[in-house]
Amino acid sequence: MSASASQALLQCALGWLSWSLLVGALANRIPTSWLAGGQWIWRRPWRESRQGFERRLAIRRWKGWLPDAGNALPKGVAKAALVGRDRSDLERLMLETRRAELVHLLLWPFWIVTSSWLAPAGVLLNLLFACGFNLPCIWIQRYNRLRLIRLLERRP
């Protein structure tokens, strides 16, 4: 690998890491009241269903392989820590799926920044990385939220 390619790789790695830490830290400061609101970001123009995620994406087969970095930063919350069955625990977990989805939506566009120092092929690789890293995480959060909504509808 040439020195310039090594430098570009290092810049990308440091850029992704820095951006991830910044977005994660800022997301941990978002009040739960905002996450609970009906902001446009949570609405979809199409209908999402658990069965759709299970059939089209086989999400149940691979979702357990992805790590949960929710508690990687101070004030962060690991989704596994919120496994209580009472209504308040389920509602809190649903809010945390929104926070996690927002984090991955905000991480995704960093690939555009890499165009300031990379050749087009490198930018394309960063786009593929952004999609491969963030899309599955977004799908998991949406799928889990649909499951939680169903559980909450069954609870008094």
Short mmCIF file of N, CA and C in Angstrom, two decimals:
data_model
loop_
_atom_site.label_atom_id
_atom_site.label_comp_id
_atom_site.label_asym_id
_atom_site.label_seq_id
_atom_site.Cartn_x
_atom_site.Cartn_y
_atom_site.Cartn_z
N MET A 1 0.85 -1.16 0.00
CA MET A 1 0.00 0.00 0.00
C MET A 1 0.90 1.24 0.00
N SER A 2 0.59 2.19 -0.84
CA SER A 2 1.41 3.40 -0.92
C SER A 2 1.20 4.27 0.31
N ALA A 3 2.13 5.20 0.49
CA ALA A 3 2.06 6.10 1.65
C ALA A 3 0.80 6.96 1.59
N SER A 4 0.42 7.42 0.40
CA SER A 4 -0.77 8.27 0.28
C SER A 4 -2.05 7.46 0.53
N ALA A 5 -2.05 6.21 0.10
CA ALA A 5 -3.22 5.36 0.36
C ALA A 5 -3.33 5.06 1.85
N SER A 6 -2.20 4.82 2.50
CA SER A 6 -2.21 4.58 3.94
C SER A 6 -2.70 5.81 4.70
N GLN A 7 -2.25 6.97 4.24
CA GLN A 7 -2.67 8.22 4.88
C GLN A 7 -4.18 8.44 4.70
N ALA A 8 -4.69 8.17 3.51
CA ALA A 8 -6.13 8.33 3.25
C ALA A 8 -6.94 7.35 4.10
N LEU A 9 -6.45 6.12 4.23
CA LEU A 9 -7.14 5.12 5.05
C LEU A 9 -7.16 5.56 6.52
N LEU A 10 -6.04 6.07 7.00
CA LEU A 10 -5.96 6.55 8.37
C LEU A 10 -6.90 7.75 8.58
N GLN A 11 -6.94 8.66 7.62
CA GLN A 11 -7.84 9.82 7.71
C GLN A 11 -9.29 9.37 7.77
N CYS A 12 -9.65 8.40 6.95
CA CYS A 12 -11.02 7.88 6.96
C CYS A 12 -11.35 7.23 8.30
N ALA A 13 -10.45 6.39 8.79
CA ALA A 13 -10.70 5.70 10.06
C ALA A 13 -10.85 6.70 11.19
N LEU A 14 -9.95 7.68 11.25
CA LEU A 14 -10.04 8.69 12.30
C LEU A 14 -11.28 9.57 12.13
N GLY A 15 -11.60 9.87 10.89
CA GLY A 15 -12.80 10.67 10.62
C GLY A 15 -14.07 9.95 11.06
N TRP A 16 -14.20 8.68 10.68
CA TRP A 16 -15.39 7.91 11.08
C TRP A 16 -15.46 7.77 12.60
N LEU A 17 -14.33 7.51 13.23
CA LEU A 17 -14.31 7.36 14.69
C LEU A 17 -14.70 8.68 15.37
N SER A 18 -14.10 9.77 14.93
CA SER A 18 -14.40 11.07 15.54
C SER A 18 -15.86 11.45 15.34
N TRP A 19 -16.35 11.28 14.13
CA TRP A 19 -17.74 11.61 13.83
C TRP A 19 -18.69 10.74 14.66
N SER A 20 -18.37 9.46 14.79
CA SER A 20 -19.20 8.54 15.57
C SER A 20 -19.24 8.96 17.03
N LEU A 21 -18.10 9.32 17.60
CA LEU A 21 -18.06 9.74 18.99
C LEU A 21 -18.82 11.05 19.20
N LEU A 22 -18.68 11.98 18.27
CA LEU A 22 -19.39 13.26 18.39
C LEU A 22 -20.90 13.06 18.29
N VAL A 23 -21.34 12.34 17.29
CA VAL A 23 -22.78 12.10 17.11
C VAL A 23 -23.34 11.33 18.30
N GLY A 24 -22.63 10.31 18.75
CA GLY A 24 -23.09 9.54 19.90
C GLY A 24 -23.21 10.38 21.16
N ALA A 25 -22.19 11.22 21.40
CA ALA A 25 -22.21 12.07 22.59
C ALA A 25 -23.37 13.07 22.52
N LEU A 26 -23.59 13.66 21.36
CA LEU A 26 -24.69 14.62 21.22
C LEU A 26 -26.05 13.92 21.34
N ALA A 27 -26.15 12.72 20.79
CA ALA A 27 -27.42 11.98 20.86
C ALA A 27 -27.78 11.62 22.29
N ASN A 28 -26.76 11.35 23.11
CA ASN A 28 -27.02 11.02 24.51
C ASN A 28 -27.58 12.20 25.29
N ARG A 29 -27.45 13.40 24.74
CA ARG A 29 -27.96 14.60 25.40
C ARG A 29 -29.39 14.95 24.95
N ILE A 30 -29.90 14.25 23.98
CA ILE A 30 -31.26 14.54 23.51
C ILE A 30 -32.25 14.13 24.59
N PRO A 31 -33.12 15.04 24.98
CA PRO A 31 -34.09 14.69 26.03
C PRO A 31 -35.08 13.62 25.54
N THR A 32 -35.47 12.76 26.46
CA THR A 32 -36.42 11.71 26.10
C THR A 32 -37.75 12.30 25.66
N SER A 33 -38.08 13.51 26.14
CA SER A 33 -39.33 14.15 25.72
C SER A 33 -39.32 14.41 24.21
N TRP A 34 -38.16 14.77 23.67
CA TRP A 34 -38.07 15.00 22.22
C TRP A 34 -38.21 13.67 21.47
N LEU A 35 -37.56 12.63 22.00
CA LEU A 35 -37.64 11.32 21.36
C LEU A 35 -39.07 10.78 21.39
N ALA A 36 -39.82 11.13 22.43
CA ALA A 36 -41.19 10.63 22.56
C ALA A 36 -42.16 11.38 21.66
N GLY A 37 -41.77 12.55 21.19
CA GLY A 37 -42.66 13.36 20.36
C GLY A 37 -42.90 12.74 18.99
N GLY A 38 -43.84 13.32 18.29
CA GLY A 38 -44.22 12.80 16.97
C GLY A 38 -43.49 13.46 15.82
N GLN A 39 -42.18 13.69 15.99
CA GLN A 39 -41.40 14.37 14.96
C GLN A 39 -41.52 13.65 13.61
N TRP A 40 -41.38 14.42 12.57
CA TRP A 40 -41.49 13.90 11.21
C TRP A 40 -40.50 12.77 10.94
N ILE A 41 -39.39 12.77 11.63
CA ILE A 41 -38.35 11.77 11.35
C ILE A 41 -38.81 10.35 11.66
N TRP A 42 -39.80 10.20 12.54
CA TRP A 42 -40.27 8.86 12.90
C TRP A 42 -41.41 8.39 12.00
N ARG A 43 -41.93 9.27 11.17
CA ARG A 43 -43.05 8.89 10.30
C ARG A 43 -42.54 8.34 8.98
N ARG A 44 -43.25 7.39 8.45
CA ARG A 44 -42.88 6.78 7.16
C ARG A 44 -44.04 6.95 6.18
N PRO A 45 -43.75 7.25 4.93
CA PRO A 45 -44.82 7.33 3.94
C PRO A 45 -45.31 5.94 3.51
N TRP A 46 -44.63 4.91 3.96
CA TRP A 46 -45.02 3.54 3.65
C TRP A 46 -45.31 2.81 4.96
N ARG A 47 -45.98 1.70 4.84
CA ARG A 47 -46.31 0.91 6.01
C ARG A 47 -45.18 -0.07 6.30
N GLU A 48 -44.71 -0.06 7.54
CA GLU A 48 -43.69 -1.02 7.95
C GLU A 48 -44.35 -2.09 8.81
N SER A 49 -43.87 -3.32 8.67
CA SER A 49 -44.41 -4.41 9.48
C SER A 49 -43.28 -5.32 9.92
N ARG A 50 -43.48 -5.94 11.06
CA ARG A 50 -42.49 -6.90 11.55
C ARG A 50 -42.29 -8.01 10.53
N GLN A 51 -43.40 -8.49 9.99
CA GLN A 51 -43.33 -9.59 9.03
C GLN A 51 -42.53 -9.19 7.79
N GLY A 52 -42.67 -7.94 7.38
CA GLY A 52 -41.90 -7.46 6.23
C GLY A 52 -40.40 -7.52 6.50
N PHE A 53 -39.99 -7.07 7.68
CA PHE A 53 -38.57 -7.14 8.05
C PHE A 53 -38.11 -8.59 8.13
N GLU A 54 -38.98 -9.47 8.65
CA GLU A 54 -38.60 -10.87 8.80
C GLU A 54 -38.52 -11.57 7.45
N ARG A 55 -39.49 -11.31 6.58
CA ARG A 55 -39.51 -11.98 5.28
C ARG A 55 -38.48 -11.43 4.31
N ARG A 56 -38.46 -10.11 4.15
CA ARG A 56 -37.58 -9.52 3.13
C ARG A 56 -36.12 -9.47 3.55
N LEU A 57 -35.88 -9.25 4.82
CA LEU A 57 -34.50 -9.07 5.28
C LEU A 57 -33.97 -10.22 6.13
N ALA A 58 -34.82 -11.16 6.47
CA ALA A 58 -34.44 -12.26 7.37
C ALA A 58 -33.74 -11.72 8.61
N ILE A 59 -34.28 -10.66 9.13
CA ILE A 59 -33.64 -9.90 10.21
C ILE A 59 -33.42 -10.72 11.48
N ARG A 60 -34.28 -11.67 11.74
CA ARG A 60 -34.13 -12.48 12.96
C ARG A 60 -32.89 -13.37 12.90
N ARG A 61 -32.44 -13.69 11.70
CA ARG A 61 -31.27 -14.55 11.55
C ARG A 61 -29.97 -13.83 11.90
N TRP A 62 -29.86 -12.56 11.58
CA TRP A 62 -28.58 -11.87 11.72
C TRP A 62 -28.54 -10.74 12.73
N LYS A 63 -29.68 -10.31 13.25
CA LYS A 63 -29.67 -9.13 14.12
C LYS A 63 -28.87 -9.35 15.41
N GLY A 64 -28.79 -10.55 15.89
CA GLY A 64 -28.02 -10.82 17.11
C GLY A 64 -26.52 -10.73 16.92
N TRP A 65 -26.07 -10.71 15.69
CA TRP A 65 -24.63 -10.64 15.42
C TRP A 65 -24.08 -9.22 15.58
N LEU A 66 -24.95 -8.23 15.48
CA LEU A 66 -24.47 -6.85 15.55
C LEU A 66 -24.32 -6.41 17.00
N PRO A 67 -23.23 -5.71 17.28
CA PRO A 67 -23.03 -5.27 18.67
C PRO A 67 -23.94 -4.10 19.02
N ASP A 68 -24.16 -3.92 20.29
CA ASP A 68 -24.92 -2.78 20.81
C ASP A 68 -23.93 -1.84 21.46
N ALA A 69 -23.72 -0.69 20.84
CA ALA A 69 -22.76 0.28 21.37
C ALA A 69 -23.45 1.38 22.15
N GLY A 70 -24.68 1.13 22.57
CA GLY A 70 -25.45 2.15 23.28
C GLY A 70 -24.79 2.66 24.54
N ASN A 71 -24.02 1.81 25.20
CA ASN A 71 -23.37 2.25 26.43
C ASN A 71 -21.88 2.52 26.25
N ALA A 72 -21.46 2.76 25.01
CA ALA A 72 -20.04 3.02 24.74
C ALA A 72 -19.60 4.39 25.26
N LEU A 73 -20.54 5.31 25.41
CA LEU A 73 -20.24 6.65 25.89
C LEU A 73 -20.93 6.90 27.22
N PRO A 74 -20.42 7.85 28.00
CA PRO A 74 -21.10 8.19 29.25
C PRO A 74 -22.56 8.58 29.00
N LYS A 75 -23.43 8.19 29.89
CA LYS A 75 -24.87 8.42 29.81
C LYS A 75 -25.55 7.59 28.73
N GLY A 76 -24.80 6.73 28.05
CA GLY A 76 -25.40 5.86 27.05
C GLY A 76 -26.12 4.70 27.72
N VAL A 77 -27.00 4.07 26.97
CA VAL A 77 -27.80 2.96 27.51
C VAL A 77 -27.72 1.78 26.55
N ALA A 78 -27.29 0.65 27.07
CA ALA A 78 -27.31 -0.58 26.27
C ALA A 78 -28.74 -1.08 26.21
N LYS A 79 -29.19 -1.43 25.02
CA LYS A 79 -30.58 -1.90 24.87
C LYS A 79 -30.83 -3.16 25.69
N ALA A 80 -29.81 -4.00 25.83
CA ALA A 80 -29.97 -5.24 26.60
C ALA A 80 -30.22 -4.96 28.08
N ALA A 81 -29.81 -3.78 28.55
CA ALA A 81 -30.02 -3.43 29.96
C ALA A 81 -31.47 -3.06 30.24
N LEU A 82 -32.25 -2.85 29.20
CA LEU A 82 -33.64 -2.42 29.35
C LEU A 82 -34.59 -3.54 28.96
N VAL A 83 -34.40 -4.68 29.54
CA VAL A 83 -35.20 -5.84 29.13
C VAL A 83 -36.37 -6.11 30.07
N GLY A 84 -36.67 -5.17 30.96
CA GLY A 84 -37.81 -5.35 31.86
C GLY A 84 -39.10 -5.49 31.07
N ARG A 85 -40.09 -6.08 31.69
CA ARG A 85 -41.36 -6.31 31.00
C ARG A 85 -42.45 -5.33 31.38
N ASP A 86 -42.17 -4.45 32.35
CA ASP A 86 -43.26 -3.54 32.70
C ASP A 86 -43.33 -2.40 31.68
N ARG A 87 -44.42 -1.72 31.68
CA ARG A 87 -44.72 -0.72 30.65
C ARG A 87 -43.64 0.37 30.56
N SER A 88 -43.18 0.86 31.71
CA SER A 88 -42.20 1.95 31.69
C SER A 88 -40.87 1.48 31.07
N ASP A 89 -40.46 0.25 31.35
CA ASP A 89 -39.23 -0.28 30.75
C ASP A 89 -39.38 -0.41 29.23
N LEU A 90 -40.52 -0.90 28.78
CA LEU A 90 -40.75 -1.05 27.35
C LEU A 90 -40.81 0.30 26.65
N GLU A 91 -41.43 1.28 27.29
CA GLU A 91 -41.49 2.62 26.70
C GLU A 91 -40.10 3.24 26.62
N ARG A 92 -39.30 3.05 27.65
CA ARG A 92 -37.93 3.58 27.64
C ARG A 92 -37.11 2.91 26.54
N LEU A 93 -37.27 1.61 26.39
CA LEU A 93 -36.55 0.89 25.34
C LEU A 93 -36.97 1.41 23.97
N MET A 94 -38.25 1.69 23.80
CA MET A 94 -38.71 2.22 22.51
C MET A 94 -38.05 3.57 22.22
N LEU A 95 -37.94 4.41 23.24
CA LEU A 95 -37.26 5.70 23.05
C LEU A 95 -35.79 5.50 22.69
N GLU A 96 -35.15 4.53 23.30
CA GLU A 96 -33.75 4.27 22.99
C GLU A 96 -33.57 3.72 21.58
N THR A 97 -34.57 3.01 21.05
CA THR A 97 -34.47 2.58 19.65
C THR A 97 -34.54 3.80 18.74
N ARG A 98 -35.30 4.81 19.12
CA ARG A 98 -35.35 6.05 18.34
C ARG A 98 -34.01 6.77 18.39
N ARG A 99 -33.42 6.82 19.58
CA ARG A 99 -32.11 7.49 19.72
C ARG A 99 -31.08 6.77 18.85
N ALA A 100 -31.06 5.44 18.90
CA ALA A 100 -30.09 4.66 18.12
C ALA A 100 -30.32 4.85 16.62
N GLU A 101 -31.58 4.87 16.21
CA GLU A 101 -31.87 5.10 14.79
C GLU A 101 -31.37 6.47 14.36
N LEU A 102 -31.61 7.47 15.17
CA LEU A 102 -31.16 8.82 14.86
C LEU A 102 -29.64 8.88 14.75
N VAL A 103 -28.95 8.21 15.65
CA VAL A 103 -27.48 8.18 15.58
C VAL A 103 -27.04 7.64 14.24
N HIS A 104 -27.61 6.53 13.81
CA HIS A 104 -27.17 5.92 12.55
C HIS A 104 -27.59 6.75 11.34
N LEU A 105 -28.71 7.43 11.43
CA LEU A 105 -29.08 8.34 10.34
C LEU A 105 -28.10 9.50 10.23
N LEU A 106 -27.62 9.98 11.36
CA LEU A 106 -26.67 11.10 11.36
C LEU A 106 -25.24 10.66 11.03
N LEU A 107 -24.90 9.42 11.31
CA LEU A 107 -23.57 8.92 10.95
C LEU A 107 -23.43 8.72 9.44
N TRP A 108 -24.47 8.28 8.83
CA TRP A 108 -24.45 7.88 7.42
C TRP A 108 -23.82 8.92 6.49
N PRO A 109 -24.21 10.21 6.56
CA PRO A 109 -23.71 11.16 5.56
C PRO A 109 -22.23 11.52 5.68
N PHE A 110 -21.52 10.99 6.66
CA PHE A 110 -20.10 11.32 6.78
C PHE A 110 -19.34 10.93 5.51
N TRP A 111 -19.82 9.96 4.76
CA TRP A 111 -19.11 9.54 3.56
C TRP A 111 -18.96 10.72 2.59
N ILE A 112 -19.89 11.67 2.63
CA ILE A 112 -19.82 12.83 1.74
C ILE A 112 -18.58 13.67 2.09
N VAL A 113 -18.28 13.78 3.38
CA VAL A 113 -17.13 14.56 3.83
C VAL A 113 -15.83 13.97 3.27
N THR A 114 -15.79 12.65 3.11
CA THR A 114 -14.56 12.02 2.62
C THR A 114 -14.22 12.44 1.19
N SER A 115 -15.19 13.01 0.49
CA SER A 115 -14.91 13.47 -0.87
C SER A 115 -13.95 14.66 -0.88
N SER A 116 -13.73 15.28 0.28
CA SER A 116 -12.80 16.41 0.33
C SER A 116 -11.34 15.96 0.26
N TRP A 117 -11.04 14.69 0.50
CA TRP A 117 -9.65 14.23 0.41
C TRP A 117 -9.48 12.94 -0.36
N LEU A 118 -10.55 12.30 -0.77
CA LEU A 118 -10.42 11.02 -1.47
C LEU A 118 -10.75 11.14 -2.96
N ALA A 119 -10.17 10.24 -3.71
CA ALA A 119 -10.54 10.09 -5.11
C ALA A 119 -11.94 9.48 -5.17
N PRO A 120 -12.62 9.58 -6.32
CA PRO A 120 -13.98 9.04 -6.42
C PRO A 120 -14.11 7.58 -5.99
N ALA A 121 -13.13 6.75 -6.28
CA ALA A 121 -13.21 5.34 -5.88
C ALA A 121 -13.21 5.22 -4.35
N GLY A 122 -12.44 6.04 -3.68
CA GLY A 122 -12.42 6.03 -2.22
C GLY A 122 -13.72 6.53 -1.62
N VAL A 123 -14.30 7.53 -2.25
CA VAL A 123 -15.60 8.04 -1.80
C VAL A 123 -16.66 6.96 -1.95
N LEU A 124 -16.62 6.24 -3.06
CA LEU A 124 -17.56 5.14 -3.29
C LEU A 124 -17.39 4.06 -2.22
N LEU A 125 -16.16 3.73 -1.88
CA LEU A 125 -15.91 2.74 -0.82
C LEU A 125 -16.48 3.23 0.51
N ASN A 126 -16.34 4.52 0.80
CA ASN A 126 -16.89 5.06 2.03
C ASN A 126 -18.41 5.07 2.01
N LEU A 127 -19.01 5.29 0.86
CA LEU A 127 -20.46 5.19 0.73
C LEU A 127 -20.91 3.76 1.02
N LEU A 128 -20.22 2.80 0.46
CA LEU A 128 -20.56 1.39 0.72
C LEU A 128 -20.38 1.05 2.19
N PHE A 129 -19.33 1.56 2.80
CA PHE A 129 -19.11 1.34 4.23
C PHE A 129 -20.25 1.96 5.03
N ALA A 130 -20.62 3.20 4.70
CA ALA A 130 -21.70 3.89 5.41
C ALA A 130 -23.00 3.11 5.31
N CYS A 131 -23.30 2.60 4.13
CA CYS A 131 -24.54 1.82 3.95
C CYS A 131 -24.46 0.50 4.72
N GLY A 132 -23.35 -0.19 4.57
CA GLY A 132 -23.20 -1.49 5.23
C GLY A 132 -23.16 -1.40 6.74
N PHE A 133 -22.67 -0.30 7.26
CA PHE A 133 -22.56 -0.13 8.70
C PHE A 133 -23.86 0.40 9.32
N ASN A 134 -24.54 1.29 8.62
CA ASN A 134 -25.70 1.97 9.21
C ASN A 134 -27.05 1.39 8.85
N LEU A 135 -27.23 0.96 7.62
CA LEU A 135 -28.55 0.43 7.22
C LEU A 135 -29.02 -0.73 8.10
N PRO A 136 -28.19 -1.75 8.32
CA PRO A 136 -28.66 -2.85 9.18
C PRO A 136 -29.04 -2.38 10.59
N CYS A 137 -28.30 -1.43 11.11
CA CYS A 137 -28.60 -0.92 12.46
C CYS A 137 -29.93 -0.16 12.47
N ILE A 138 -30.19 0.61 11.44
CA ILE A 138 -31.47 1.33 11.33
C ILE A 138 -32.61 0.33 11.21
N TRP A 139 -32.44 -0.69 10.39
CA TRP A 139 -33.48 -1.71 10.22
C TRP A 139 -33.78 -2.40 11.55
N ILE A 140 -32.74 -2.72 12.31
CA ILE A 140 -32.94 -3.39 13.59
C ILE A 140 -33.73 -2.50 14.55
N GLN A 141 -33.39 -1.22 14.59
CA GLN A 141 -34.11 -0.32 15.50
C GLN A 141 -35.59 -0.22 15.10
N ARG A 142 -35.86 -0.13 13.82
CA ARG A 142 -37.25 -0.04 13.37
C ARG A 142 -38.00 -1.33 13.65
N TYR A 143 -37.36 -2.44 13.40
CA TYR A 143 -37.97 -3.75 13.67
C TYR A 143 -38.26 -3.91 15.16
N ASN A 144 -37.29 -3.61 16.00
CA ASN A 144 -37.49 -3.73 17.44
C ASN A 144 -38.59 -2.80 17.92
N ARG A 145 -38.66 -1.60 17.35
CA ARG A 145 -39.71 -0.67 17.75
C ARG A 145 -41.09 -1.21 17.39
N LEU A 146 -41.22 -1.83 16.25
CA LEU A 146 -42.50 -2.44 15.87
C LEU A 146 -42.88 -3.56 16.84
N ARG A 147 -41.91 -4.33 17.26
CA ARG A 147 -42.17 -5.38 18.25
C ARG A 147 -42.59 -4.78 19.59
N LEU A 148 -41.93 -3.70 19.98
CA LEU A 148 -42.27 -3.05 21.25
C LEU A 148 -43.66 -2.42 21.20
N ILE A 149 -44.00 -1.82 20.09
CA ILE A 149 -45.35 -1.23 19.94
C ILE A 149 -46.39 -2.32 20.13
N ARG A 150 -46.15 -3.45 19.53
CA ARG A 150 -47.09 -4.58 19.67
C ARG A 150 -47.21 -5.02 21.12
N LEU A 151 -46.08 -5.12 21.80
CA LEU A 151 -46.11 -5.49 23.22
C LEU A 151 -46.85 -4.44 24.06
N LEU A 152 -46.60 -3.18 23.79
CA LEU A 152 -47.24 -2.11 24.56
C LEU A 152 -48.74 -2.05 24.31
N GLU A 153 -49.16 -2.38 23.10
CA GLU A 153 -50.60 -2.40 22.80
C GLU A 153 -51.31 -3.50 23.57
N ARG A 154 -50.60 -4.55 23.90
CA ARG A 154 -51.18 -5.68 24.66
C ARG A 154 -51.21 -5.44 26.16
N ARG A 155 -50.42 -4.46 26.62
CA ARG A 155 -50.33 -4.17 28.05
C ARG A 155 -51.42 -3.18 28.47
N PRO A 156 -51.97 -3.37 29.67
CA PRO A 156 -52.97 -2.40 30.14
C PRO A 156 -52.33 -1.06 30.49
#
